[in-house]
Amino acid sequence: MSAVEPEKDVLHVVGGRPLNGTIKVRGAKNLVSKAMVAALLAPGRSVLKNVPEIRDVQVVSDLLRLHGVSVDVNGDTGEVAIDAHHVEMPAVSDVETLSGASRIPILFSGPLLHRLGEAFIPSLGGCRIGDRPIDFHLETLRKLGADVDKEHEDGIHITAPHGLQGAKIHLPYPSVGATEQTILAAVLAEGKTELSGAAVEPEIMDLIAILQKMGAVISVDVDRTIRIEGVRELKGYTHTALTDRIEVASWASAALATRGDVFVKGATQPEMMTFLNIYRKVGGEFDVTDEGIHFWHPGGDLHAVALETDVHPGFMTDWQQPLVVALTQAKGLSIVHETVYENRFGFTKPLVDMGATIQLYKECLGSLPCRFKQHNFEHSAVIFGPTPLAGQDIDVPDLRGGFSHLIAALAAQGESSVHGISLIDRGYADFRGKLAALGAGID
């Protein structure tokens, strides 16, 4: 992908204006890229609908094309057509050109092992918000019968000389990526695979729905156990991706932080219920309709809350960062205990520079069992409010933190320059256009 020109990687924001208006949110970033990878499993044509125009979609499209797959992306309609009749192994040097652009390449492993008997995975990128090792991925592939060679300096070479075989796999933590890896690799493996300790996020359930359309046999038990019965072949699919619940929550938090009124077309209630409960406790108002969800600040004081992030159906870690910005405007002490990523509060320093009162702690300020207990990670935050925010120069640290900084700039008095906004393109389609539609002061 071409580098972003420096002058185009800065957004100038005049804050203090409530966001008001209507925007539309398309499919989930955390589903569409995986659904595109799933198309590799079938020697046929697949059509994915409701696809957002984000950089991750471009990265996966480029990776698929490198492997000889035809990809037609229609940004206007939000449809992606993928023809995987022909799949080939590209030159390692070509795959390496996308090294560091995304963490998606590791999920190509299972489909490529089934189609070609081998896969090369370049060095992986993604946001630096905590330790997201691929050990779970590689161990899963080994248990299914793959040989993993880490000796290549620019990536990992994986082969399956005897094909993949079903296995019993347990995840010590319900990792979304490792769950997706297991499912994508096991659907065409010989025999049955039992995955315990699995993640069951809505995006994973939507991926399972896609694979079922393709001919897979997958069941999900209430104890986080997923059972996959391997089949001999799969066919292409047609599917409409579920809406991006992270983007919906981000715009809802922006409405709250700026004392605005935003209608998010395409937003749906079921996967948002935990967020909506907290939103109401904070003092935000919302109305669920057939077309979407209407979010607004009703006036008066917002209320401090205590919350803990968790895997689904808990409060999603990606909801935490934009909501923290709104909590700087709530009356009293709010407590946020992060249990999913150990370094997720790095984004709060610029908020403090803008005037927020946020104190970080290494202790677990919550009741949930936490992997980071007695470790040297600042993974709890206490936010005192309301505090006025003042415009600043801000460097975007990661995707979700970056959008949170953008919300802070919109809520602040004065001007801010937000640098590195290309990171936000990974997960927020046309966010500049949406901001303009909501009356934000940007250029």
Tab-separated table of C-alpha atoms in Angstrom:
chain	number	residue	atom	x	y	z
A	1	MET	CA	0.000	0.000	0.000
A	2	SER	CA	1.244	3.487	-0.718
A	3	ALA	CA	2.390	5.690	2.115
A	4	VAL	CA	0.087	8.448	3.307
A	5	GLU	CA	1.279	11.949	2.465
A	6	PRO	CA	2.200	13.741	5.744
A	7	GLU	CA	-0.090	16.718	5.121
A	8	LYS	CA	-3.036	14.362	4.514
A	9	ASP	CA	-2.334	12.452	7.734
A	10	VAL	CA	-3.345	15.387	9.935
A	11	LEU	CA	-6.870	16.471	10.814
A	12	HIS	CA	-7.437	19.971	12.170
A	13	VAL	CA	-10.382	20.138	14.564
A	14	VAL	CA	-12.230	23.120	15.976
A	15	GLY	CA	-13.896	21.687	19.058
A	16	GLY	CA	-16.817	22.643	21.214
A	17	ARG	CA	-19.539	21.931	18.669
A	18	PRO	CA	-22.183	19.271	19.402
A	19	LEU	CA	-22.345	16.527	16.769
A	20	ASN	CA	-25.818	16.509	15.233
A	21	GLY	CA	-27.194	14.523	12.309
A	22	THR	CA	-27.432	11.095	10.698
A	23	ILE	CA	-24.698	8.691	9.580
A	24	LYS	CA	-24.705	5.106	8.328
A	25	VAL	CA	-22.484	2.302	9.633
A	26	ARG	CA	-21.791	-0.819	7.573
A	27	GLY	CA	-20.417	-4.244	8.436
A	28	ALA	CA	-18.057	-5.101	11.275
A	29	LYS	CA	-14.325	-4.706	10.666
A	30	ASN	CA	-13.796	-7.753	12.901
A	31	LEU	CA	-16.027	-9.883	10.655
A	32	VAL	CA	-15.662	-8.783	7.038
A	33	SER	CA	-11.933	-9.488	6.734
A	34	LYS	CA	-12.379	-12.996	8.200
A	35	ALA	CA	-15.379	-13.633	5.951
A	36	MET	CA	-13.246	-12.723	2.945
A	37	VAL	CA	-10.587	-15.203	4.080
A	38	ALA	CA	-13.268	-17.878	4.491
A	39	ALA	CA	-14.061	-17.576	0.769
A	40	LEU	CA	-10.667	-19.213	0.127
A	41	LEU	CA	-12.041	-22.480	1.483
A	42	ALA	CA	-14.363	-23.005	-1.485
A	43	PRO	CA	-13.447	-23.305	-5.178
A	44	GLY	CA	-16.333	-21.070	-6.156
A	45	ARG	CA	-17.800	-17.579	-6.016
A	46	SER	CA	-18.766	-15.815	-2.778
A	47	VAL	CA	-20.510	-12.476	-2.275
A	48	LEU	CA	-20.213	-10.478	0.935
A	49	LYS	CA	-22.594	-7.540	1.429
A	50	ASN	CA	-22.620	-4.511	3.756
A	51	VAL	CA	-18.823	-4.208	3.524
A	52	PRO	CA	-17.265	-0.933	4.762
A	53	GLU	CA	-14.602	0.933	2.793
A	54	ILE	CA	-11.752	0.461	5.275
A	55	ARG	CA	-8.083	-0.281	4.852
A	56	ASP	CA	-8.314	-3.818	6.251
A	57	VAL	CA	-10.616	-4.714	3.344
A	58	GLN	CA	-7.995	-3.394	0.925
A	59	VAL	CA	-5.253	-5.414	2.640
A	60	VAL	CA	-7.217	-8.679	2.489
A	61	SER	CA	-8.223	-8.001	-1.124
A	62	ASP	CA	-4.563	-7.499	-2.047
A	63	LEU	CA	-3.547	-10.681	-0.219
A	64	LEU	CA	-6.252	-12.695	-1.949
A	65	ARG	CA	-5.207	-11.350	-5.357
A	66	LEU	CA	-1.591	-12.277	-4.611
A	67	HIS	CA	-2.836	-15.839	-4.188
A	68	GLY	CA	-4.529	-15.833	-7.611
A	69	VAL	CA	-8.039	-15.113	-6.318
A	70	SER	CA	-10.334	-12.710	-8.185
A	71	VAL	CA	-11.702	-9.929	-5.952
A	72	ASP	CA	-14.181	-7.268	-7.077
A	73	VAL	CA	-14.873	-4.536	-4.501
A	74	ASN	CA	-17.812	-2.185	-5.079
A	75	GLY	CA	-17.518	0.616	-2.562
A	76	ASP	CA	-20.783	2.237	-3.575
A	77	THR	CA	-22.940	-0.823	-2.935
A	78	GLY	CA	-20.778	-2.322	-0.205
A	79	GLU	CA	-20.485	-5.650	-2.032
A	80	VAL	CA	-17.341	-7.740	-2.441
A	81	ALA	CA	-17.362	-10.629	-4.924
A	82	ILE	CA	-14.634	-13.242	-4.501
A	83	ASP	CA	-13.924	-16.021	-7.014
A	84	ALA	CA	-11.576	-18.599	-5.502
A	85	HIS	CA	-11.712	-21.218	-8.259
A	86	HIS	CA	-7.999	-20.664	-8.773
A	87	VAL	CA	-5.558	-20.407	-5.866
A	88	GLU	CA	-1.780	-20.285	-6.160
A	89	MET	CA	1.236	-19.742	-3.936
A	90	PRO	CA	2.781	-16.307	-4.575
A	91	ALA	CA	6.437	-15.432	-4.330
A	92	VAL	CA	7.572	-14.884	-0.747
A	93	SER	CA	8.848	-11.436	-1.694
A	94	ASP	CA	5.362	-10.453	-2.894
A	95	VAL	CA	3.725	-11.587	0.340
A	96	GLU	CA	6.356	-9.698	2.322
A	97	THR	CA	5.287	-6.427	0.692
A	98	LEU	CA	2.219	-6.563	2.939
A	99	SER	CA	4.227	-7.504	6.021
A	100	GLY	CA	3.206	-5.392	8.985
A	101	ALA	CA	0.082	-3.996	7.332
A	102	SER	CA	-2.352	-6.206	9.264
A	103	ARG	CA	-2.659	-9.235	11.540
A	104	ILE	CA	-5.079	-10.892	9.121
A	105	PRO	CA	-2.459	-12.959	7.179
A	106	ILE	CA	-2.171	-15.541	9.972
A	107	LEU	CA	-5.811	-16.514	9.330
A	108	PHE	CA	-4.932	-17.467	5.754
A	109	SER	CA	-3.083	-20.508	7.152
A	110	GLY	CA	-5.931	-23.025	7.400
A	111	PRO	CA	-7.598	-22.241	4.058
A	112	LEU	CA	-4.242	-22.259	2.228
A	113	LEU	CA	-3.208	-25.532	3.839
A	114	HIS	CA	-6.438	-27.093	2.549
A	115	ARG	CA	-6.171	-25.588	-0.921
A	116	LEU	CA	-2.403	-25.711	-1.519
A	117	GLY	CA	-0.874	-27.781	1.274
A	118	GLU	CA	1.296	-24.850	2.394
A	119	ALA	CA	1.159	-21.230	3.541
A	120	PHE	CA	3.634	-18.406	4.121
A	121	ILE	CA	2.725	-15.865	6.783
A	122	PRO	CA	4.634	-12.541	6.794
A	123	SER	CA	5.550	-10.615	9.928
A	124	LEU	CA	2.352	-9.313	11.461
A	125	GLY	CA	1.264	-5.759	12.180
A	126	GLY	CA	-1.743	-4.287	13.949
A	127	CYS	CA	-2.287	-1.908	16.834
A	128	ARG	CA	0.141	-1.954	19.761
A	129	ILE	CA	-2.324	-2.176	22.612
A	130	GLY	CA	-0.948	-5.198	24.408
A	131	ASP	CA	0.489	-8.644	23.948
A	132	ARG	CA	-1.355	-10.456	21.147
A	133	PRO	CA	0.914	-13.428	20.507
A	134	ILE	CA	0.274	-15.825	17.652
A	135	ASP	CA	1.394	-18.779	19.783
A	136	PHE	CA	-2.242	-19.866	20.212
A	137	HIS	CA	-2.624	-19.809	16.422
A	138	LEU	CA	0.485	-21.847	15.747
A	139	GLU	CA	-0.211	-24.362	18.508
A	140	THR	CA	-3.721	-24.888	17.114
A	141	LEU	CA	-2.313	-25.571	13.644
A	142	ARG	CA	0.238	-28.013	15.080
A	143	LYS	CA	-2.477	-29.925	16.946
A	144	LEU	CA	-4.397	-30.192	13.696
A	145	GLY	CA	-1.346	-31.734	12.029
A	146	ALA	CA	0.533	-28.806	10.474
A	147	ASP	CA	4.307	-28.403	10.459
A	148	VAL	CA	5.351	-24.881	11.463
A	149	ASP	CA	8.750	-23.555	10.384
A	150	LYS	CA	9.746	-20.292	12.081
A	151	GLU	CA	13.239	-20.170	10.615
A	152	HIS	CA	12.400	-17.807	7.748
A	153	GLU	CA	13.579	-14.354	8.841
A	154	ASP	CA	10.597	-12.515	7.350
A	155	GLY	CA	7.781	-14.830	8.296
A	156	ILE	CA	6.566	-18.357	8.995
A	157	HIS	CA	6.311	-21.265	6.545
A	158	ILE	CA	3.550	-23.765	7.347
A	159	THR	CA	2.926	-27.091	5.617
A	160	ALA	CA	0.505	-29.975	6.018
A	161	PRO	CA	2.103	-32.953	4.256
A	162	HIS	CA	-0.560	-35.358	5.515
A	163	GLY	CA	-3.495	-32.949	5.554
A	164	LEU	CA	-5.190	-31.585	8.667
A	165	GLN	CA	-6.839	-33.883	11.202
A	166	GLY	CA	-9.485	-33.086	13.815
A	167	ALA	CA	-8.240	-32.644	17.375
A	168	LYS	CA	-9.185	-31.599	20.895
A	169	ILE	CA	-7.991	-28.064	21.545
A	170	HIS	CA	-8.282	-25.937	24.676
A	171	LEU	CA	-7.641	-22.208	24.779
A	172	PRO	CA	-6.397	-20.933	28.171
A	173	TYR	CA	-8.047	-17.600	27.320
A	174	PRO	CA	-10.978	-17.074	24.918
A	175	SER	CA	-8.878	-15.489	22.188
A	176	VAL	CA	-10.951	-14.270	19.250
A	177	GLY	CA	-8.136	-14.760	16.739
A	178	ALA	CA	-7.250	-18.265	17.908
A	179	THR	CA	-10.928	-19.258	17.853
A	180	GLU	CA	-11.237	-18.027	14.272
A	181	GLN	CA	-8.020	-19.812	13.337
A	182	THR	CA	-9.290	-23.121	14.721
A	183	ILE	CA	-12.664	-22.878	12.998
A	184	LEU	CA	-11.215	-21.907	9.603
A	185	ALA	CA	-8.665	-24.726	9.784
A	186	ALA	CA	-11.005	-27.403	11.173
A	187	VAL	CA	-14.000	-27.145	8.816
A	188	LEU	CA	-12.217	-29.168	6.104
A	189	ALA	CA	-10.030	-31.252	8.439
A	190	GLU	CA	-10.622	-34.996	8.584
A	191	GLY	CA	-12.677	-35.964	11.616
A	192	LYS	CA	-14.054	-33.934	14.512
A	193	THR	CA	-12.523	-30.973	16.321
A	194	GLU	CA	-13.535	-29.904	19.813
A	195	LEU	CA	-12.477	-26.390	20.828
A	196	SER	CA	-13.027	-25.547	24.496
A	197	GLY	CA	-12.492	-22.145	26.058
A	198	ALA	CA	-13.528	-20.531	22.776
A	199	ALA	CA	-14.524	-16.929	22.176
A	200	VAL	CA	-18.187	-16.483	21.225
A	201	GLU	CA	-18.286	-12.849	20.091
A	202	PRO	CA	-21.092	-11.863	17.676
A	203	GLU	CA	-18.538	-11.585	14.852
A	204	ILE	CA	-17.477	-15.203	15.438
A	205	MET	CA	-21.095	-16.345	15.411
A	206	ASP	CA	-21.580	-14.501	12.115
A	207	LEU	CA	-18.482	-16.213	10.713
A	208	ILE	CA	-19.926	-19.565	11.805
A	209	ALA	CA	-23.185	-18.644	10.042
A	210	ILE	CA	-21.213	-17.993	6.846
A	211	LEU	CA	-19.379	-21.308	7.107
A	212	GLN	CA	-22.676	-23.132	7.705
A	213	LYS	CA	-24.000	-21.576	4.490
A	214	MET	CA	-20.885	-22.962	2.793
A	215	GLY	CA	-21.635	-26.493	4.012
A	216	ALA	CA	-19.760	-26.693	7.327
A	217	VAL	CA	-21.105	-28.508	10.386
A	218	ILE	CA	-20.425	-26.428	13.500
A	219	SER	CA	-22.186	-26.376	16.874
A	220	VAL	CA	-21.683	-24.017	19.813
A	221	ASP	CA	-22.361	-25.127	23.389
A	222	VAL	CA	-23.240	-22.873	26.319
A	223	ASP	CA	-19.900	-23.681	28.025
A	224	ARG	CA	-17.821	-21.993	25.278
A	225	THR	CA	-17.144	-25.273	23.498
A	226	ILE	CA	-17.302	-25.256	19.704
A	227	ARG	CA	-17.504	-28.565	17.864
A	228	ILE	CA	-16.618	-28.819	14.183
A	229	GLU	CA	-17.276	-31.922	12.092
A	230	GLY	CA	-14.962	-31.818	9.125
A	231	VAL	CA	-16.566	-32.047	5.671
A	232	ARG	CA	-15.019	-32.974	2.315
A	233	GLU	CA	-15.833	-29.762	0.473
A	234	LEU	CA	-17.439	-26.349	0.805
A	235	LYS	CA	-19.234	-24.054	-1.629
A	236	GLY	CA	-19.353	-20.279	-2.053
A	237	TYR	CA	-21.673	-18.104	0.012
A	238	THR	CA	-23.808	-14.971	-0.153
A	239	HIS	CA	-23.997	-13.137	3.165
A	240	THR	CA	-24.778	-9.723	4.643
A	241	ALA	CA	-22.288	-8.831	7.379
A	242	LEU	CA	-23.557	-7.771	10.782
A	243	THR	CA	-23.111	-4.093	11.650
A	244	ASP	CA	-19.910	-2.900	13.322
A	245	ARG	CA	-20.814	-2.611	17.006
A	246	ILE	CA	-17.505	-0.898	17.814
A	247	GLU	CA	-18.102	1.922	15.359
A	248	VAL	CA	-21.682	2.319	16.573
A	249	ALA	CA	-20.475	2.681	20.182
A	250	SER	CA	-17.784	5.149	19.093
A	251	TRP	CA	-20.317	7.503	17.482
A	252	ALA	CA	-22.647	7.061	20.467
A	253	SER	CA	-19.816	8.095	22.804
A	254	ALA	CA	-19.014	11.043	20.544
A	255	ALA	CA	-22.618	12.209	20.816
A	256	LEU	CA	-22.386	12.000	24.598
A	257	ALA	CA	-18.992	13.730	24.905
A	258	THR	CA	-19.997	16.630	22.627
A	259	ARG	CA	-23.537	16.987	24.061
A	260	GLY	CA	-24.834	16.044	20.633
A	261	ASP	CA	-27.585	14.089	18.905
A	262	VAL	CA	-26.633	11.344	16.418
A	263	PHE	CA	-28.755	8.794	14.575
A	264	VAL	CA	-26.683	5.765	13.522
A	265	LYS	CA	-28.392	4.032	10.600
A	266	GLY	CA	-27.677	0.308	10.419
A	267	ALA	CA	-27.054	-0.051	14.163
A	268	THR	CA	-28.792	-3.060	15.718
A	269	GLN	CA	-29.661	-3.738	19.336
A	270	PRO	CA	-28.813	-7.400	20.143
A	271	GLU	CA	-25.009	-7.150	20.019
A	272	MET	CA	-25.110	-3.680	21.649
A	273	MET	CA	-27.141	-4.537	24.768
A	274	THR	CA	-24.266	-4.460	27.278
A	275	PHE	CA	-23.065	-1.118	25.921
A	276	LEU	CA	-26.584	0.313	25.916
A	277	ASN	CA	-27.011	-0.551	29.609
A	278	ILE	CA	-23.865	1.387	30.544
A	279	TYR	CA	-24.800	4.236	28.184
A	280	ARG	CA	-28.104	4.609	30.028
A	281	LYS	CA	-26.388	4.463	33.446
A	282	VAL	CA	-24.009	7.238	32.394
A	283	GLY	CA	-27.044	9.373	31.524
A	284	GLY	CA	-27.144	9.068	27.759
A	285	GLU	CA	-30.440	8.554	25.982
A	286	PHE	CA	-31.126	6.237	23.048
A	287	ASP	CA	-34.015	4.997	20.972
A	288	VAL	CA	-33.908	1.752	18.993
A	289	THR	CA	-35.739	1.784	15.644
A	290	ASP	CA	-35.988	-0.519	12.647
A	291	GLU	CA	-33.544	1.739	10.780
A	292	GLY	CA	-30.907	2.125	13.484
A	293	ILE	CA	-30.267	3.587	16.932
A	294	HIS	CA	-30.675	7.241	17.908
A	295	PHE	CA	-28.171	8.431	20.573
A	296	TRP	CA	-28.227	11.803	22.334
A	297	HIS	CA	-27.154	13.787	25.380
A	298	PRO	CA	-30.360	14.808	27.203
A	299	GLY	CA	-28.818	17.783	29.021
A	300	GLY	CA	-27.850	18.089	32.658
A	301	ASP	CA	-25.100	16.114	34.382
A	302	LEU	CA	-23.732	12.785	33.197
A	303	HIS	CA	-23.216	10.172	35.912
A	304	ALA	CA	-19.987	8.461	36.963
A	305	VAL	CA	-19.958	4.661	36.622
A	306	ALA	CA	-17.800	1.671	37.489
A	307	LEU	CA	-17.269	-0.855	34.719
A	308	GLU	CA	-15.023	-3.739	33.743
A	309	THR	CA	-14.181	-4.912	30.261
A	310	ASP	CA	-14.548	-8.591	29.459
A	311	VAL	CA	-14.996	-11.024	26.600
A	312	HIS	CA	-18.496	-11.326	25.135
A	313	PRO	CA	-21.120	-10.976	26.524
A	314	GLY	CA	-19.255	-8.587	28.824
A	315	PHE	CA	-18.423	-4.945	28.153
A	316	MET	CA	-16.219	-4.978	25.075
A	317	THR	CA	-12.665	-3.661	25.456
A	318	ASP	CA	-13.027	-1.671	22.209
A	319	TRP	CA	-15.981	0.202	23.720
A	320	GLN	CA	-13.936	1.340	26.688
A	321	GLN	CA	-11.704	3.946	25.053
A	322	PRO	CA	-14.320	6.196	23.412
A	323	LEU	CA	-16.544	5.945	26.486
A	324	VAL	CA	-13.681	7.063	28.762
A	325	VAL	CA	-13.681	10.379	26.870
A	326	ALA	CA	-17.366	10.834	27.698
A	327	LEU	CA	-16.671	9.879	31.328
A	328	THR	CA	-14.298	12.847	31.645
A	329	GLN	CA	-17.497	14.906	31.394
A	330	ALA	CA	-19.427	12.866	33.988
A	331	LYS	CA	-19.916	14.108	37.549
A	332	GLY	CA	-17.936	12.133	40.128
A	333	LEU	CA	-15.422	9.283	40.100
A	334	SER	CA	-15.657	6.652	37.358
A	335	ILE	CA	-13.644	3.441	37.582
A	336	VAL	CA	-12.673	1.331	34.559
A	337	HIS	CA	-10.980	-2.047	35.037
A	338	GLU	CA	-9.459	-3.380	31.783
A	339	THR	CA	-9.175	-7.190	31.807
A	340	VAL	CA	-8.565	-7.950	28.114
A	341	TYR	CA	-5.465	-5.942	27.047
A	342	GLU	CA	-2.786	-4.950	29.514
A	343	ASN	CA	-1.667	-1.718	27.798
A	344	ARG	CA	-4.976	-0.257	26.715
A	345	PHE	CA	-4.778	2.896	28.843
A	346	GLY	CA	-1.804	4.408	27.060
A	347	PHE	CA	-4.278	6.581	25.148
A	348	THR	CA	-5.227	8.505	28.336
A	349	LYS	CA	-2.035	10.620	28.511
A	350	PRO	CA	-3.144	13.027	25.754
A	351	LEU	CA	-6.519	13.292	27.499
A	352	VAL	CA	-4.718	14.375	30.676
A	353	ASP	CA	-2.713	16.886	28.639
A	354	MET	CA	-6.056	18.275	27.414
A	355	GLY	CA	-7.270	18.759	30.980
A	356	ALA	CA	-8.804	15.432	32.009
A	357	THR	CA	-8.176	14.066	35.501
A	358	ILE	CA	-7.310	10.379	35.026
A	359	GLN	CA	-5.195	8.263	37.368
A	360	LEU	CA	-3.916	4.827	36.333
A	361	TYR	CA	-3.347	1.933	38.731
A	362	LYS	CA	-1.618	-1.442	38.577
A	363	GLU	CA	-4.172	-2.922	40.969
A	364	CYS	CA	-7.388	-4.625	39.840
A	365	LEU	CA	-10.077	-2.075	40.659
A	366	GLY	CA	-12.918	-4.488	40.055
A	367	SER	CA	-14.313	-7.892	40.909
A	368	LEU	CA	-13.684	-9.831	37.696
A	369	PRO	CA	-10.890	-12.438	37.632
A	370	CYS	CA	-8.033	-10.694	35.866
A	371	ARG	CA	-4.962	-12.105	34.110
A	372	PHE	CA	-2.994	-8.984	35.002
A	373	LYS	CA	-3.323	-9.268	38.781
A	374	GLN	CA	0.073	-8.865	40.500
A	375	HIS	CA	1.653	-7.873	37.183
A	376	ASN	CA	3.286	-4.562	36.461
A	377	PHE	CA	0.567	-3.253	34.128
A	378	GLU	CA	-1.455	-0.099	34.632
A	379	HIS	CA	-4.778	-1.643	33.731
A	380	SER	CA	-7.245	0.219	35.955
A	381	ALA	CA	-8.265	3.855	35.567
A	382	VAL	CA	-10.043	6.329	37.812
A	383	ILE	CA	-11.604	9.276	35.974
A	384	PHE	CA	-12.735	12.365	37.875
A	385	GLY	CA	-15.145	14.745	36.223
A	386	PRO	CA	-16.473	16.829	34.825
A	387	THR	CA	-13.320	18.540	33.573
A	388	PRO	CA	-13.143	20.957	30.633
A	389	LEU	CA	-10.902	19.817	27.786
A	390	ALA	CA	-8.664	22.180	25.809
A	391	GLY	CA	-7.448	21.658	22.244
A	392	GLN	CA	-3.968	20.151	21.769
A	393	ASP	CA	-1.660	18.614	19.190
A	394	ILE	CA	-2.282	14.851	19.396
A	395	ASP	CA	-0.474	11.834	17.916
A	396	VAL	CA	-2.726	8.853	17.194
A	397	PRO	CA	-1.366	5.745	19.009
A	398	ASP	CA	-3.680	3.060	17.606
A	399	LEU	CA	-7.037	2.595	15.911
A	400	ARG	CA	-9.449	2.830	18.858
A	401	GLY	CA	-7.295	5.193	20.911
A	402	GLY	CA	-7.006	7.417	17.854
A	403	PHE	CA	-10.749	7.722	17.407
A	404	SER	CA	-11.056	8.424	21.118
A	405	HIS	CA	-8.568	11.275	20.765
A	406	LEU	CA	-10.626	12.571	17.881
A	407	ILE	CA	-13.720	12.551	20.112
A	408	ALA	CA	-11.767	14.463	22.764
A	409	ALA	CA	-10.713	17.056	20.178
A	410	LEU	CA	-14.338	17.450	19.101
A	411	ALA	CA	-15.446	17.936	22.720
A	412	ALA	CA	-12.596	20.314	23.636
A	413	GLN	CA	-12.654	24.084	23.503
A	414	GLY	CA	-10.268	25.485	20.930
A	415	GLU	CA	-8.314	23.926	18.093
A	416	SER	CA	-6.555	20.566	17.929
A	417	SER	CA	-4.322	18.947	15.323
A	418	VAL	CA	-4.681	15.167	15.251
A	419	HIS	CA	-1.651	13.526	13.614
A	420	GLY	CA	-1.523	9.981	12.215
A	421	ILE	CA	-5.206	9.750	11.371
A	422	SER	CA	-4.505	7.167	8.641
A	423	LEU	CA	-4.567	4.603	11.460
A	424	ILE	CA	-8.240	5.423	11.971
A	425	ASP	CA	-8.963	4.419	8.356
A	426	ARG	CA	-8.361	0.787	9.373
A	427	GLY	CA	-11.690	0.608	11.162
A	428	TYR	CA	-13.788	3.717	10.467
A	429	ALA	CA	-14.978	4.028	6.882
A	430	ASP	CA	-15.139	7.610	5.586
A	431	PHE	CA	-14.953	9.022	9.083
A	432	ARG	CA	-14.100	12.463	7.719
A	433	GLY	CA	-17.264	12.463	5.600
A	434	LYS	CA	-19.320	11.305	8.583
A	435	LEU	CA	-17.846	14.030	10.777
A	436	ALA	CA	-18.703	16.625	8.140
A	437	ALA	CA	-22.260	15.277	7.959
A	438	LEU	CA	-22.555	15.733	11.732
A	439	GLY	CA	-21.410	19.339	11.573
A	440	ALA	CA	-17.947	18.863	13.065
A	441	GLY	CA	-15.440	21.670	12.664
A	442	ILE	CA	-12.756	19.858	10.679
A	443	ASP	CA	-10.385	20.467	7.795
